[in-house]
PDB file of N, CA, C, O and CB in Angstrom:
ATOM      1  N   UNK A   1     -23.526 -14.970   3.352  1.00  0.00           N
ATOM      2  CA  UNK A   1     -22.555 -14.587   2.343  1.00  0.00           C
ATOM      3  C   UNK A   1     -23.043 -13.314   1.662  1.00  0.00           C
ATOM      4  O   UNK A   1     -24.226 -13.182   1.347  1.00  0.00           O
ATOM      5  CB  UNK A   1     -22.336 -15.729   1.309  1.00  0.00           C
ATOM      6  N   UNK A   2     -22.147 -12.405   1.445  1.00  0.00           N
ATOM      7  CA  UNK A   2     -22.497 -11.131   0.827  1.00  0.00           C
ATOM      8  C   UNK A   2     -22.658 -11.308  -0.684  1.00  0.00           C
ATOM      9  O   UNK A   2     -21.942 -12.090  -1.309  1.00  0.00           O
ATOM     10  CB  UNK A   2     -21.424 -10.061   1.136  1.00  0.00           C
ATOM     11  N   UNK A   3     -23.594 -10.582  -1.247  1.00  0.00           N
ATOM     12  CA  UNK A   3     -23.823 -10.709  -2.685  1.00  0.00           C
ATOM     13  C   UNK A   3     -22.688 -10.073  -3.471  1.00  0.00           C
ATOM     14  O   UNK A   3     -21.915  -9.275  -2.940  1.00  0.00           O
ATOM     15  CB  UNK A   3     -25.158 -10.068  -3.077  1.00  0.00           C
ATOM     16  N   UNK A   4     -22.602 -10.436  -4.727  1.00  0.00           N
ATOM     17  CA  UNK A   4     -21.546  -9.915  -5.592  1.00  0.00           C
ATOM     18  C   UNK A   4     -21.676  -8.405  -5.753  1.00  0.00           C
ATOM     19  O   UNK A   4     -20.666  -7.708  -5.857  1.00  0.00           O
ATOM     20  CB  UNK A   4     -21.588 -10.601  -6.966  1.00  0.00           C
ATOM     21  N   UNK A   5     -22.883  -7.898  -5.774  1.00  0.00           N
ATOM     22  CA  UNK A   5     -23.109  -6.474  -5.943  1.00  0.00           C
ATOM     23  C   UNK A   5     -22.991  -5.697  -4.638  1.00  0.00           C
ATOM     24  O   UNK A   5     -23.194  -4.483  -4.638  1.00  0.00           O
ATOM     25  CB  UNK A   5     -24.460  -6.245  -6.545  1.00  0.00           C
ATOM     26  N   UNK A   6     -22.669  -6.356  -3.526  1.00  0.00           N
ATOM     27  CA  UNK A   6     -22.570  -5.707  -2.230  1.00  0.00           C
ATOM     28  C   UNK A   6     -21.376  -4.769  -2.170  1.00  0.00           C
ATOM     29  O   UNK A   6     -20.478  -4.814  -3.010  1.00  0.00           O
ATOM     30  CB  UNK A   6     -22.472  -6.744  -1.128  1.00  0.00           C
ATOM     31  N   UNK A   7     -21.393  -3.920  -1.154  1.00  0.00           N
ATOM     32  CA  UNK A   7     -20.302  -2.962  -0.975  1.00  0.00           C
ATOM     33  C   UNK A   7     -19.013  -3.697  -0.613  1.00  0.00           C
ATOM     34  O   UNK A   7     -19.032  -4.718   0.075  1.00  0.00           O
ATOM     35  CB  UNK A   7     -20.658  -1.924   0.118  1.00  0.00           C
ATOM     36  N   UNK A   8     -17.907  -3.159  -1.088  1.00  0.00           N
ATOM     37  CA  UNK A   8     -16.609  -3.745  -0.762  1.00  0.00           C
ATOM     38  C   UNK A   8     -16.196  -3.322   0.636  1.00  0.00           C
ATOM     39  O   UNK A   8     -16.553  -2.236   1.093  1.00  0.00           O
ATOM     40  CB  UNK A   8     -15.537  -3.328  -1.793  1.00  0.00           C
ATOM     41  N   UNK A   9     -15.463  -4.157   1.297  1.00  0.00           N
ATOM     42  CA  UNK A   9     -14.957  -3.833   2.626  1.00  0.00           C
ATOM     43  C   UNK A   9     -13.878  -2.770   2.521  1.00  0.00           C
ATOM     44  O   UNK A   9     -13.166  -2.698   1.520  1.00  0.00           O
ATOM     45  CB  UNK A   9     -14.409  -5.090   3.329  1.00  0.00           C
ATOM     46  N   UNK A  10     -13.758  -1.950   3.546  1.00  0.00           N
ATOM     47  CA  UNK A  10     -12.743  -0.895   3.536  1.00  0.00           C
ATOM     48  C   UNK A  10     -11.340  -1.477   3.496  1.00  0.00           C
ATOM     49  O   UNK A  10     -10.432  -0.861   2.937  1.00  0.00           O
ATOM     50  CB  UNK A  10     -12.897   0.003   4.758  1.00  0.00           C
ATOM     51  N   UNK A  11     -11.148  -2.657   4.083  1.00  0.00           N
ATOM     52  CA  UNK A  11      -9.828  -3.290   4.044  1.00  0.00           C
ATOM     53  C   UNK A  11      -9.426  -3.638   2.621  1.00  0.00           C
ATOM     54  O   UNK A  11      -8.264  -3.486   2.244  1.00  0.00           O
ATOM     55  CB  UNK A  11      -9.812  -4.548   4.911  1.00  0.00           C
ATOM     56  N   UNK A  12     -10.391  -4.107   1.824  1.00  0.00           N
ATOM     57  CA  UNK A  12     -10.107  -4.446   0.430  1.00  0.00           C
ATOM     58  C   UNK A  12      -9.770  -3.201  -0.384  1.00  0.00           C
ATOM     59  O   UNK A  12      -8.859  -3.212  -1.212  1.00  0.00           O
ATOM     60  CB  UNK A  12     -11.300  -5.174  -0.195  1.00  0.00           C
ATOM     61  N   UNK A  13     -10.506  -2.146  -0.142  1.00  0.00           N
ATOM     62  CA  UNK A  13     -10.253  -0.893  -0.858  1.00  0.00           C
ATOM     63  C   UNK A  13      -8.882  -0.340  -0.477  1.00  0.00           C
ATOM     64  O   UNK A  13      -8.136   0.126  -1.338  1.00  0.00           O
ATOM     65  CB  UNK A  13     -11.360   0.149  -0.551  1.00  0.00           C
ATOM     66  N   UNK A  14      -8.554  -0.392   0.811  1.00  0.00           N
ATOM     67  CA  UNK A  14      -7.245   0.090   1.269  1.00  0.00           C
ATOM     68  C   UNK A  14      -6.119  -0.742   0.667  1.00  0.00           C
ATOM     69  O   UNK A  14      -5.066  -0.205   0.323  1.00  0.00           O
ATOM     70  CB  UNK A  14      -7.164   0.053   2.806  1.00  0.00           C
ATOM     71  N   UNK A  15      -6.333  -2.049   0.538  1.00  0.00           N
ATOM     72  CA  UNK A  15      -5.318  -2.911  -0.060  1.00  0.00           C
ATOM     73  C   UNK A  15      -5.120  -2.573  -1.537  1.00  0.00           C
ATOM     74  O   UNK A  15      -3.986  -2.542  -2.015  1.00  0.00           O
ATOM     75  CB  UNK A  15      -5.708  -4.389   0.100  1.00  0.00           C
ATOM     76  N   UNK A  16      -6.200  -2.322  -2.257  1.00  0.00           N
ATOM     77  CA  UNK A  16      -6.081  -1.915  -3.656  1.00  0.00           C
ATOM     78  C   UNK A  16      -5.347  -0.576  -3.776  1.00  0.00           C
ATOM     79  O   UNK A  16      -4.536  -0.387  -4.683  1.00  0.00           O
ATOM     80  CB  UNK A  16      -7.474  -1.816  -4.303  1.00  0.00           C
ATOM     81  N   UNK A  17      -5.634   0.346  -2.860  1.00  0.00           N
ATOM     82  CA  UNK A  17      -4.944   1.639  -2.857  1.00  0.00           C
ATOM     83  C   UNK A  17      -3.469   1.444  -2.576  1.00  0.00           C
ATOM     84  O   UNK A  17      -2.626   2.087  -3.203  1.00  0.00           O
ATOM     85  CB  UNK A  17      -5.563   2.589  -1.818  1.00  0.00           C
ATOM     86  N   UNK A  18      -3.146   0.561  -1.636  1.00  0.00           N
ATOM     87  CA  UNK A  18      -1.744   0.263  -1.328  1.00  0.00           C
ATOM     88  C   UNK A  18      -1.029  -0.289  -2.558  1.00  0.00           C
ATOM     89  O   UNK A  18       0.085   0.133  -2.870  1.00  0.00           O
ATOM     90  CB  UNK A  18      -1.646  -0.741  -0.162  1.00  0.00           C
ATOM     91  N   UNK A  19      -1.656  -1.219  -3.249  1.00  0.00           N
ATOM     92  CA  UNK A  19      -1.049  -1.804  -4.453  1.00  0.00           C
ATOM     93  C   UNK A  19      -0.791  -0.732  -5.500  1.00  0.00           C
ATOM     94  O   UNK A  19       0.263  -0.715  -6.137  1.00  0.00           O
ATOM     95  CB  UNK A  19      -1.953  -2.905  -5.038  1.00  0.00           C
ATOM     96  N   UNK A  20      -1.765   0.170  -5.677  1.00  0.00           N
ATOM     97  CA  UNK A  20      -1.624   1.235  -6.669  1.00  0.00           C
ATOM     98  C   UNK A  20      -0.472   2.162  -6.299  1.00  0.00           C
ATOM     99  O   UNK A  20       0.391   2.444  -7.130  1.00  0.00           O
ATOM    100  CB  UNK A  20      -2.932   2.036  -6.792  1.00  0.00           C
ATOM    101  N   UNK A  21      -0.457   2.632  -5.059  1.00  0.00           N
ATOM    102  CA  UNK A  21       0.584   3.570  -4.622  1.00  0.00           C
ATOM    103  C   UNK A  21       1.952   2.907  -4.662  1.00  0.00           C
ATOM    104  O   UNK A  21       2.916   3.507  -5.136  1.00  0.00           O
ATOM    105  CB  UNK A  21       0.288   4.090  -3.202  1.00  0.00           C
ATOM    106  N   UNK A  22       2.047   1.678  -4.170  1.00  0.00           N
ATOM    107  CA  UNK A  22       3.329   0.989  -4.131  1.00  0.00           C
ATOM    108  C   UNK A  22       3.879   0.733  -5.529  1.00  0.00           C
ATOM    109  O   UNK A  22       5.086   0.838  -5.745  1.00  0.00           O
ATOM    110  CB  UNK A  22       3.193  -0.321  -3.383  1.00  0.00           C
ATOM    111  N   UNK A  23       3.016   0.401  -6.476  1.00  0.00           N
ATOM    112  CA  UNK A  23       3.500   0.134  -7.835  1.00  0.00           C
ATOM    113  C   UNK A  23       3.967   1.407  -8.524  1.00  0.00           C
ATOM    114  O   UNK A  23       4.924   1.381  -9.298  1.00  0.00           O
ATOM    115  CB  UNK A  23       2.407  -0.531  -8.667  1.00  0.00           C
ATOM    116  N   UNK A  24       3.300   2.516  -8.249  1.00  0.00           N
ATOM    117  CA  UNK A  24       3.691   3.771  -8.881  1.00  0.00           C
ATOM    118  C   UNK A  24       4.872   4.439  -8.196  1.00  0.00           C
ATOM    119  O   UNK A  24       5.560   5.258  -8.805  1.00  0.00           O
ATOM    120  CB  UNK A  24       2.527   4.715  -8.900  1.00  0.00           C
ATOM    121  N   UNK A  25       5.112   4.101  -6.946  1.00  0.00           N
ATOM    122  CA  UNK A  25       6.228   4.685  -6.209  1.00  0.00           C
ATOM    123  C   UNK A  25       7.408   3.712  -6.104  1.00  0.00           C
ATOM    124  O   UNK A  25       8.399   4.004  -5.434  1.00  0.00           O
ATOM    125  CB  UNK A  25       5.770   5.105  -4.813  1.00  0.00           C
ATOM    126  N   UNK A  26       7.299   2.564  -6.764  1.00  0.00           N
ATOM    127  CA  UNK A  26       8.333   1.522  -6.732  1.00  0.00           C
ATOM    128  C   UNK A  26       8.683   1.115  -5.309  1.00  0.00           C
ATOM    129  O   UNK A  26       9.852   0.898  -4.989  1.00  0.00           O
ATOM    130  CB  UNK A  26       9.588   2.001  -7.450  1.00  0.00           C
ATOM    131  N   UNK A  27       7.676   1.012  -4.460  1.00  0.00           N
ATOM    132  CA  UNK A  27       7.867   0.579  -3.082  1.00  0.00           C
ATOM    133  C   UNK A  27       7.768  -0.933  -3.047  1.00  0.00           C
ATOM    134  O   UNK A  27       6.827  -1.512  -3.592  1.00  0.00           O
ATOM    135  CB  UNK A  27       6.824   1.234  -2.125  1.00  0.00           C
ATOM    136  N   UNK A  28       8.725  -1.569  -2.413  1.00  0.00           N
ATOM    137  CA  UNK A  28       8.684  -3.016  -2.262  1.00  0.00           C
ATOM    138  C   UNK A  28       9.240  -3.782  -3.445  1.00  0.00           C
ATOM    139  O   UNK A  28       9.303  -5.011  -3.403  1.00  0.00           O
ATOM    140  CB  UNK A  28       7.295  -3.445  -2.024  1.00  0.00           C
ATOM    141  N   UNK A  29       9.645  -3.089  -4.500  1.00  0.00           N
ATOM    142  CA  UNK A  29      10.228  -3.776  -5.656  1.00  0.00           C
ATOM    143  C   UNK A  29      11.704  -4.017  -5.427  1.00  0.00           C
ATOM    144  O   UNK A  29      12.399  -3.185  -4.845  1.00  0.00           O
ATOM    145  CB  UNK A  29      10.016  -2.965  -6.946  1.00  0.00           C
ATOM    146  N   UNK A  30      12.168  -5.143  -5.881  1.00  0.00           N
ATOM    147  CA  UNK A  30      13.604  -5.413  -5.812  1.00  0.00           C
ATOM    148  C   UNK A  30      14.278  -4.648  -6.935  1.00  0.00           C
ATOM    149  O   UNK A  30      13.768  -4.577  -8.054  1.00  0.00           O
ATOM    150  CB  UNK A  30      13.909  -6.947  -5.912  1.00  0.00           C
ATOM    151  N   UNK A  31      15.422  -4.083  -6.621  1.00  0.00           N
ATOM    152  CA  UNK A  31      16.139  -3.333  -7.646  1.00  0.00           C
ATOM    153  C   UNK A  31      16.867  -4.293  -8.580  1.00  0.00           C
ATOM    154  O   UNK A  31      17.132  -5.445  -8.237  1.00  0.00           O
ATOM    155  CB  UNK A  31      17.133  -2.342  -7.003  1.00  0.00           C
ATOM    156  N   UNK A  32      17.179  -3.795  -9.749  1.00  0.00           N
ATOM    157  CA  UNK A  32      17.889  -4.608 -10.733  1.00  0.00           C
ATOM    158  C   UNK A  32      19.301  -4.891 -10.236  1.00  0.00           C
ATOM    159  O   UNK A  32      19.817  -4.183  -9.371  1.00  0.00           O
ATOM    160  CB  UNK A  32      17.926  -3.901 -12.114  1.00  0.00           C
ATOM    161  N   UNK A  33      19.909  -5.910 -10.778  1.00  0.00           N
ATOM    162  CA  UNK A  33      21.254  -6.277 -10.395  1.00  0.00           C
ATOM    163  C   UNK A  33      22.228  -5.138 -10.614  1.00  0.00           C
ATOM    164  O   UNK A  33      22.098  -4.371 -11.568  1.00  0.00           O
ATOM    165  CB  UNK A  33      21.699  -7.490 -11.160  1.00  0.00           C
ATOM    166  N   UNK A  34      23.180  -5.033  -9.747  1.00  0.00           N
ATOM    167  CA  UNK A  34      24.152  -3.949  -9.809  1.00  0.00           C
ATOM    168  C   UNK A  34      25.492  -4.502 -10.249  1.00  0.00           C
ATOM    169  O   UNK A  34      25.785  -5.683 -10.064  1.00  0.00           O
ATOM    170  CB  UNK A  34      24.277  -3.235  -8.446  1.00  0.00           C
ATOM    171  N   UNK A  35      26.296  -3.639 -10.830  1.00  0.00           N
ATOM    172  CA  UNK A  35      27.637  -4.042 -11.242  1.00  0.00           C
ATOM    173  C   UNK A  35      28.621  -3.922 -10.100  1.00  0.00           C
ATOM    174  O   UNK A  35      29.783  -4.303 -10.239  1.00  0.00           O
ATOM    175  CB  UNK A  35      28.106  -3.207 -12.417  1.00  0.00           C
ATOM    176  N   UNK A  36      28.168  -3.393  -8.963  1.00  0.00           N
ATOM    177  CA  UNK A  36      29.045  -3.248  -7.818  1.00  0.00           C
ATOM    178  C   UNK A  36      29.527  -1.828  -7.636  1.00  0.00           C
ATOM    179  O   UNK A  36      30.208  -1.525  -6.656  1.00  0.00           O
ATOM    180  CB  UNK A  36      30.214  -4.162  -7.950  1.00  0.00           C
ATOM    181  N   UNK A  37      29.185  -0.953  -8.563  1.00  0.00           N
ATOM    182  CA  UNK A  37      29.594   0.435  -8.462  1.00  0.00           C
ATOM    183  C   UNK A  37      28.462   1.265  -7.896  1.00  0.00           C
ATOM    184  O   UNK A  37      27.291   0.962  -8.123  1.00  0.00           O
ATOM    185  CB  UNK A  37      30.029   0.975  -9.823  1.00  0.00           C
ATOM    186  N   UNK A  38      28.795   2.290  -7.176  1.00  0.00           N
ATOM    187  CA  UNK A  38      27.780   3.186  -6.648  1.00  0.00           C
ATOM    188  C   UNK A  38      27.272   2.740  -5.296  1.00  0.00           C
ATOM    189  O   UNK A  38      27.708   1.727  -4.750  1.00  0.00           O
ATOM    190  CB  UNK A  38      26.635   3.291  -7.607  1.00  0.00           C
ATOM    191  N   UNK A  39      26.341   3.516  -4.765  1.00  0.00           N
ATOM    192  CA  UNK A  39      25.768   3.235  -3.462  1.00  0.00           C
ATOM    193  C   UNK A  39      24.654   2.206  -3.591  1.00  0.00           C
ATOM    194  O   UNK A  39      23.916   2.216  -4.576  1.00  0.00           O
ATOM    195  CB  UNK A  39      25.244   4.520  -2.814  1.00  0.00           C
ATOM    196  N   UNK A  40      24.525   1.336  -2.629  1.00  0.00           N
ATOM    197  CA  UNK A  40      23.403   0.383  -2.673  1.00  0.00           C
ATOM    198  C   UNK A  40      22.096   1.133  -2.488  1.00  0.00           C
ATOM    199  O   UNK A  40      21.985   1.979  -1.600  1.00  0.00           O
ATOM    200  CB  UNK A  40      23.557  -0.719  -1.583  1.00  0.00           C
ATOM    201  N   UNK A  41      21.099   0.829  -3.324  1.00  0.00           N
ATOM    202  CA  UNK A  41      19.822   1.534  -3.273  1.00  0.00           C
ATOM    203  C   UNK A  41      18.729   0.724  -2.601  1.00  0.00           C
ATOM    204  O   UNK A  41      17.708   1.285  -2.204  1.00  0.00           O
ATOM    205  CB  UNK A  41      19.388   1.906  -4.659  1.00  0.00           C
ATOM    206  N   UNK A  42      18.915  -0.568  -2.466  1.00  0.00           N
ATOM    207  CA  UNK A  42      17.858  -1.379  -1.865  1.00  0.00           C
ATOM    208  C   UNK A  42      18.044  -1.437  -0.352  1.00  0.00           C
ATOM    209  O   UNK A  42      19.166  -1.506   0.150  1.00  0.00           O
ATOM    210  CB  UNK A  42      17.851  -2.806  -2.465  1.00  0.00           C
ATOM    211  N   UNK A  43      16.928  -1.408   0.359  1.00  0.00           N
ATOM    212  CA  UNK A  43      16.975  -1.507   1.806  1.00  0.00           C
ATOM    213  C   UNK A  43      16.730  -2.952   2.218  1.00  0.00           C
ATOM    214  O   UNK A  43      16.404  -3.804   1.391  1.00  0.00           O
ATOM    215  CB  UNK A  43      15.939  -0.563   2.459  1.00  0.00           C
ATOM    216  N   UNK A  44      16.888  -3.205   3.484  1.00  0.00           N
ATOM    217  CA  UNK A  44      16.660  -4.555   3.992  1.00  0.00           C
ATOM    218  C   UNK A  44      15.211  -4.954   3.800  1.00  0.00           C
ATOM    219  O   UNK A  44      14.328  -4.099   3.724  1.00  0.00           O
ATOM    220  CB  UNK A  44      17.045  -4.652   5.471  1.00  0.00           C
ATOM    221  N   UNK A  45      14.967  -6.243   3.723  1.00  0.00           N
ATOM    222  CA  UNK A  45      13.605  -6.758   3.563  1.00  0.00           C
ATOM    223  C   UNK A  45      12.711  -6.322   4.720  1.00  0.00           C
ATOM    224  O   UNK A  45      11.546  -5.979   4.518  1.00  0.00           O
ATOM    225  CB  UNK A  45      13.621  -8.288   3.460  1.00  0.00           C
ATOM    226  N   UNK A  46      13.262  -6.337   5.933  1.00  0.00           N
ATOM    227  CA  UNK A  46      12.475  -5.943   7.102  1.00  0.00           C
ATOM    228  C   UNK A  46      12.036  -4.490   7.001  1.00  0.00           C
ATOM    229  O   UNK A  46      10.913  -4.149   7.371  1.00  0.00           O
ATOM    230  CB  UNK A  46      13.278  -6.160   8.388  1.00  0.00           C
ATOM    231  N   UNK A  47      12.925  -3.632   6.497  1.00  0.00           N
ATOM    232  CA  UNK A  47      12.585  -2.219   6.335  1.00  0.00           C
ATOM    233  C   UNK A  47      11.491  -2.037   5.289  1.00  0.00           C
ATOM    234  O   UNK A  47      10.602  -1.202   5.457  1.00  0.00           O
ATOM    235  CB  UNK A  47      13.828  -1.412   5.942  1.00  0.00           C
ATOM    236  N   UNK A  48      11.552  -2.814   4.213  1.00  0.00           N
ATOM    237  CA  UNK A  48      10.529  -2.725   3.180  1.00  0.00           C
ATOM    238  C   UNK A  48       9.179  -3.189   3.711  1.00  0.00           C
ATOM    239  O   UNK A  48       8.153  -2.580   3.410  1.00  0.00           O
ATOM    240  CB  UNK A  48      10.929  -3.553   1.961  1.00  0.00           C
ATOM    241  N   UNK A  49       9.170  -4.258   4.495  1.00  0.00           N
ATOM    242  CA  UNK A  49       7.923  -4.755   5.078  1.00  0.00           C
ATOM    243  C   UNK A  49       7.341  -3.722   6.025  1.00  0.00           C
ATOM    244  O   UNK A  49       6.139  -3.456   5.994  1.00  0.00           O
ATOM    245  CB  UNK A  49       8.155  -6.086   5.816  1.00  0.00           C
ATOM    246  N   UNK A  50       8.179  -3.141   6.864  1.00  0.00           N
ATOM    247  CA  UNK A  50       7.726  -2.110   7.797  1.00  0.00           C
ATOM    248  C   UNK A  50       7.145  -0.931   7.042  1.00  0.00           C
ATOM    249  O   UNK A  50       6.102  -0.400   7.421  1.00  0.00           O
ATOM    250  CB  UNK A  50       8.878  -1.647   8.698  1.00  0.00           C
ATOM    251  N   UNK A  51       7.806  -0.524   5.989  1.00  0.00           N
ATOM    252  CA  UNK A  51       7.325   0.600   5.183  1.00  0.00           C
ATOM    253  C   UNK A  51       5.974   0.276   4.544  1.00  0.00           C
ATOM    254  O   UNK A  51       5.081   1.124   4.529  1.00  0.00           O
ATOM    255  CB  UNK A  51       8.352   0.957   4.095  1.00  0.00           C
ATOM    256  N   UNK A  52       5.816  -0.932   4.019  1.00  0.00           N
ATOM    257  CA  UNK A  52       4.548  -1.338   3.403  1.00  0.00           C
ATOM    258  C   UNK A  52       3.418  -1.394   4.429  1.00  0.00           C
ATOM    259  O   UNK A  52       2.294  -0.988   4.133  1.00  0.00           O
ATOM    260  CB  UNK A  52       4.702  -2.702   2.725  1.00  0.00           C
ATOM    261  N   UNK A  53       3.705  -1.892   5.630  1.00  0.00           N
ATOM    262  CA  UNK A  53       2.678  -1.946   6.671  1.00  0.00           C
ATOM    263  C   UNK A  53       2.257  -0.544   7.111  1.00  0.00           C
ATOM    264  O   UNK A  53       1.076  -0.297   7.354  1.00  0.00           O
ATOM    265  CB  UNK A  53       3.187  -2.741   7.876  1.00  0.00           C
ATOM    266  N   UNK A  54       3.217   0.367   7.211  1.00  0.00           N
ATOM    267  CA  UNK A  54       2.889   1.750   7.551  1.00  0.00           C
ATOM    268  C   UNK A  54       2.059   2.392   6.442  1.00  0.00           C
ATOM    269  O   UNK A  54       1.117   3.136   6.716  1.00  0.00           O
ATOM    270  CB  UNK A  54       4.172   2.565   7.796  1.00  0.00           C
ATOM    271  N   UNK A  55       2.407   2.104   5.207  1.00  0.00           N
ATOM    272  CA  UNK A  55       1.655   2.639   4.079  1.00  0.00           C
ATOM    273  C   UNK A  55       0.236   2.075   4.064  1.00  0.00           C
ATOM    274  O   UNK A  55      -0.709   2.804   3.764  1.00  0.00           O
ATOM    275  CB  UNK A  55       2.371   2.321   2.757  1.00  0.00           C
ATOM    276  N   UNK A  56       0.071   0.793   4.383  1.00  0.00           N
ATOM    277  CA  UNK A  56      -1.258   0.192   4.444  1.00  0.00           C
ATOM    278  C   UNK A  56      -2.102   0.847   5.539  1.00  0.00           C
ATOM    279  O   UNK A  56      -3.290   1.101   5.343  1.00  0.00           O
ATOM    280  CB  UNK A  56      -1.150  -1.322   4.690  1.00  0.00           C
ATOM    281  N   UNK A  57      -1.492   1.115   6.680  1.00  0.00           N
ATOM    282  CA  UNK A  57      -2.215   1.783   7.767  1.00  0.00           C
ATOM    283  C   UNK A  57      -2.681   3.168   7.331  1.00  0.00           C
ATOM    284  O   UNK A  57      -3.797   3.577   7.651  1.00  0.00           O
ATOM    285  CB  UNK A  57      -1.326   1.892   9.022  1.00  0.00           C
ATOM    286  N   UNK A  58      -1.841   3.883   6.610  1.00  0.00           N
ATOM    287  CA  UNK A  58      -2.233   5.207   6.107  1.00  0.00           C
ATOM    288  C   UNK A  58      -3.344   5.094   5.077  1.00  0.00           C
ATOM    289  O   UNK A  58      -4.247   5.930   5.048  1.00  0.00           O
ATOM    290  CB  UNK A  58      -1.027   5.928   5.496  1.00  0.00           C
ATOM    291  N   UNK A  59      -3.290   4.071   4.232  1.00  0.00           N
ATOM    292  CA  UNK A  59      -4.351   3.861   3.235  1.00  0.00           C
ATOM    293  C   UNK A  59      -5.677   3.571   3.931  1.00  0.00           C
ATOM    294  O   UNK A  59      -6.720   4.064   3.500  1.00  0.00           O
ATOM    295  CB  UNK A  59      -3.983   2.698   2.277  1.00  0.00           C
ATOM    296  N   UNK A  60      -5.651   2.781   4.993  1.00  0.00           N
ATOM    297  CA  UNK A  60      -6.885   2.493   5.743  1.00  0.00           C
ATOM    298  C   UNK A  60      -7.447   3.751   6.367  1.00  0.00           C
ATOM    299  O   UNK A  60      -8.662   3.947   6.379  1.00  0.00           O
ATOM    300  CB  UNK A  60      -6.628   1.446   6.829  1.00  0.00           C
ATOM    301  N   UNK A  61      -6.575   4.612   6.890  1.00  0.00           N
ATOM    302  CA  UNK A  61      -7.038   5.872   7.480  1.00  0.00           C
ATOM    303  C   UNK A  61      -7.761   6.717   6.440  1.00  0.00           C
ATOM    304  O   UNK A  61      -8.807   7.305   6.718  1.00  0.00           O
ATOM    305  CB  UNK A  61      -5.856   6.661   8.075  1.00  0.00           C
ATOM    306  N   UNK A  62      -7.197   6.771   5.245  1.00  0.00           N
ATOM    307  CA  UNK A  62      -7.801   7.571   4.173  1.00  0.00           C
ATOM    308  C   UNK A  62      -9.140   6.986   3.756  1.00  0.00           C
ATOM    309  O   UNK A  62     -10.116   7.718   3.589  1.00  0.00           O
ATOM    310  CB  UNK A  62      -6.860   7.652   2.958  1.00  0.00           C
ATOM    311  N   UNK A  63      -9.192   5.683   3.589  1.00  0.00           N
ATOM    312  CA  UNK A  63     -10.416   5.031   3.133  1.00  0.00           C
ATOM    313  C   UNK A  63     -11.517   5.131   4.185  1.00  0.00           C
ATOM    314  O   UNK A  63     -12.684   5.311   3.839  1.00  0.00           O
ATOM    315  CB  UNK A  63     -10.143   3.565   2.795  1.00  0.00           C
ATOM    316  N   UNK A  64     -11.165   5.017   5.447  1.00  0.00           N
ATOM    317  CA  UNK A  64     -12.152   5.015   6.516  1.00  0.00           C
ATOM    318  C   UNK A  64     -12.509   6.412   7.018  1.00  0.00           C
ATOM    319  O   UNK A  64     -13.377   6.555   7.879  1.00  0.00           O
ATOM    320  CB  UNK A  64     -11.648   4.192   7.656  1.00  0.00           C
ATOM    321  N   UNK A  65     -11.852   7.439   6.491  1.00  0.00           N
ATOM    322  CA  UNK A  65     -12.135   8.812   6.934  1.00  0.00           C
ATOM    323  C   UNK A  65     -13.564   9.191   6.540  1.00  0.00           C
ATOM    324  O   UNK A  65     -14.021   8.846   5.450  1.00  0.00           O
ATOM    325  CB  UNK A  65     -11.110   9.821   6.317  1.00  0.00           C
ATOM    326  N   UNK A  66     -14.266   9.897   7.422  1.00  0.00           N
ATOM    327  CA  UNK A  66     -15.635  10.307   7.080  1.00  0.00           C
ATOM    328  C   UNK A  66     -15.637  11.299   5.915  1.00  0.00           C
ATOM    329  O   UNK A  66     -14.738  12.130   5.784  1.00  0.00           O
ATOM    330  CB  UNK A  66     -16.331  10.932   8.306  1.00  0.00           C
ATOM    331  N   UNK A  67     -16.647  11.193   5.093  1.00  0.00           N
ATOM    332  CA  UNK A  67     -16.785  12.071   3.935  1.00  0.00           C
ATOM    333  C   UNK A  67     -17.678  13.236   4.327  1.00  0.00           C
ATOM    334  O   UNK A  67     -18.769  13.050   4.868  1.00  0.00           O
ATOM    335  CB  UNK A  67     -17.366  11.305   2.701  1.00  0.00           C
ATOM    336  N   UNK A  68     -17.191  14.450   4.041  1.00  0.00           N
ATOM    337  CA  UNK A  68     -17.994  15.635   4.359  1.00  0.00           C
ATOM    338  C   UNK A  68     -19.095  15.795   3.336  1.00  0.00           C
ATOM    339  O   UNK A  68     -18.868  15.678   2.132  1.00  0.00           O
ATOM    340  CB  UNK A  68     -17.119  16.906   4.408  1.00  0.00           C
ATOM    341  N   UNK A  69     -20.285  16.064   3.828  1.00  0.00           N
ATOM    342  CA  UNK A  69     -21.441  16.318   2.945  1.00  0.00           C
ATOM    343  C   UNK A  69     -21.454  17.787   2.583  1.00  0.00           C
ATOM    344  O   UNK A  69     -21.210  18.642   3.434  1.00  0.00           O
ATOM    345  CB  UNK A  69     -22.793  15.906   3.627  1.00  0.00           C
ATOM    346  N   UNK A  70     -21.734  18.086   1.337  1.00  0.00           N
ATOM    347  CA  UNK A  70     -21.778  19.484   0.888  1.00  0.00           C
ATOM    348  C   UNK A  70     -23.180  20.011   0.913  1.00  0.00           C
ATOM    349  O   UNK A  70     -23.411  21.169   0.568  1.00  0.00           O
ATOM    350  CB  UNK A  70     -21.202  19.627  -0.510  1.00  0.00           C
TER     351      UNK A  70
END
């Protein structure tokens, strides 16, 4: 078992990054109820899941990218 002070896994860091980006970009949130006027703004659940999975993959790429030494 890894100690509490051990390094975090890249998957955990990528997931935290996904949560941060998604909350600030309103990705995956259900829109408020509509009165029936205007264009529908919410996409299908499947599209939202696909978008979140793609975003998670991009977050993992960023987290796992090698860091250049100066």
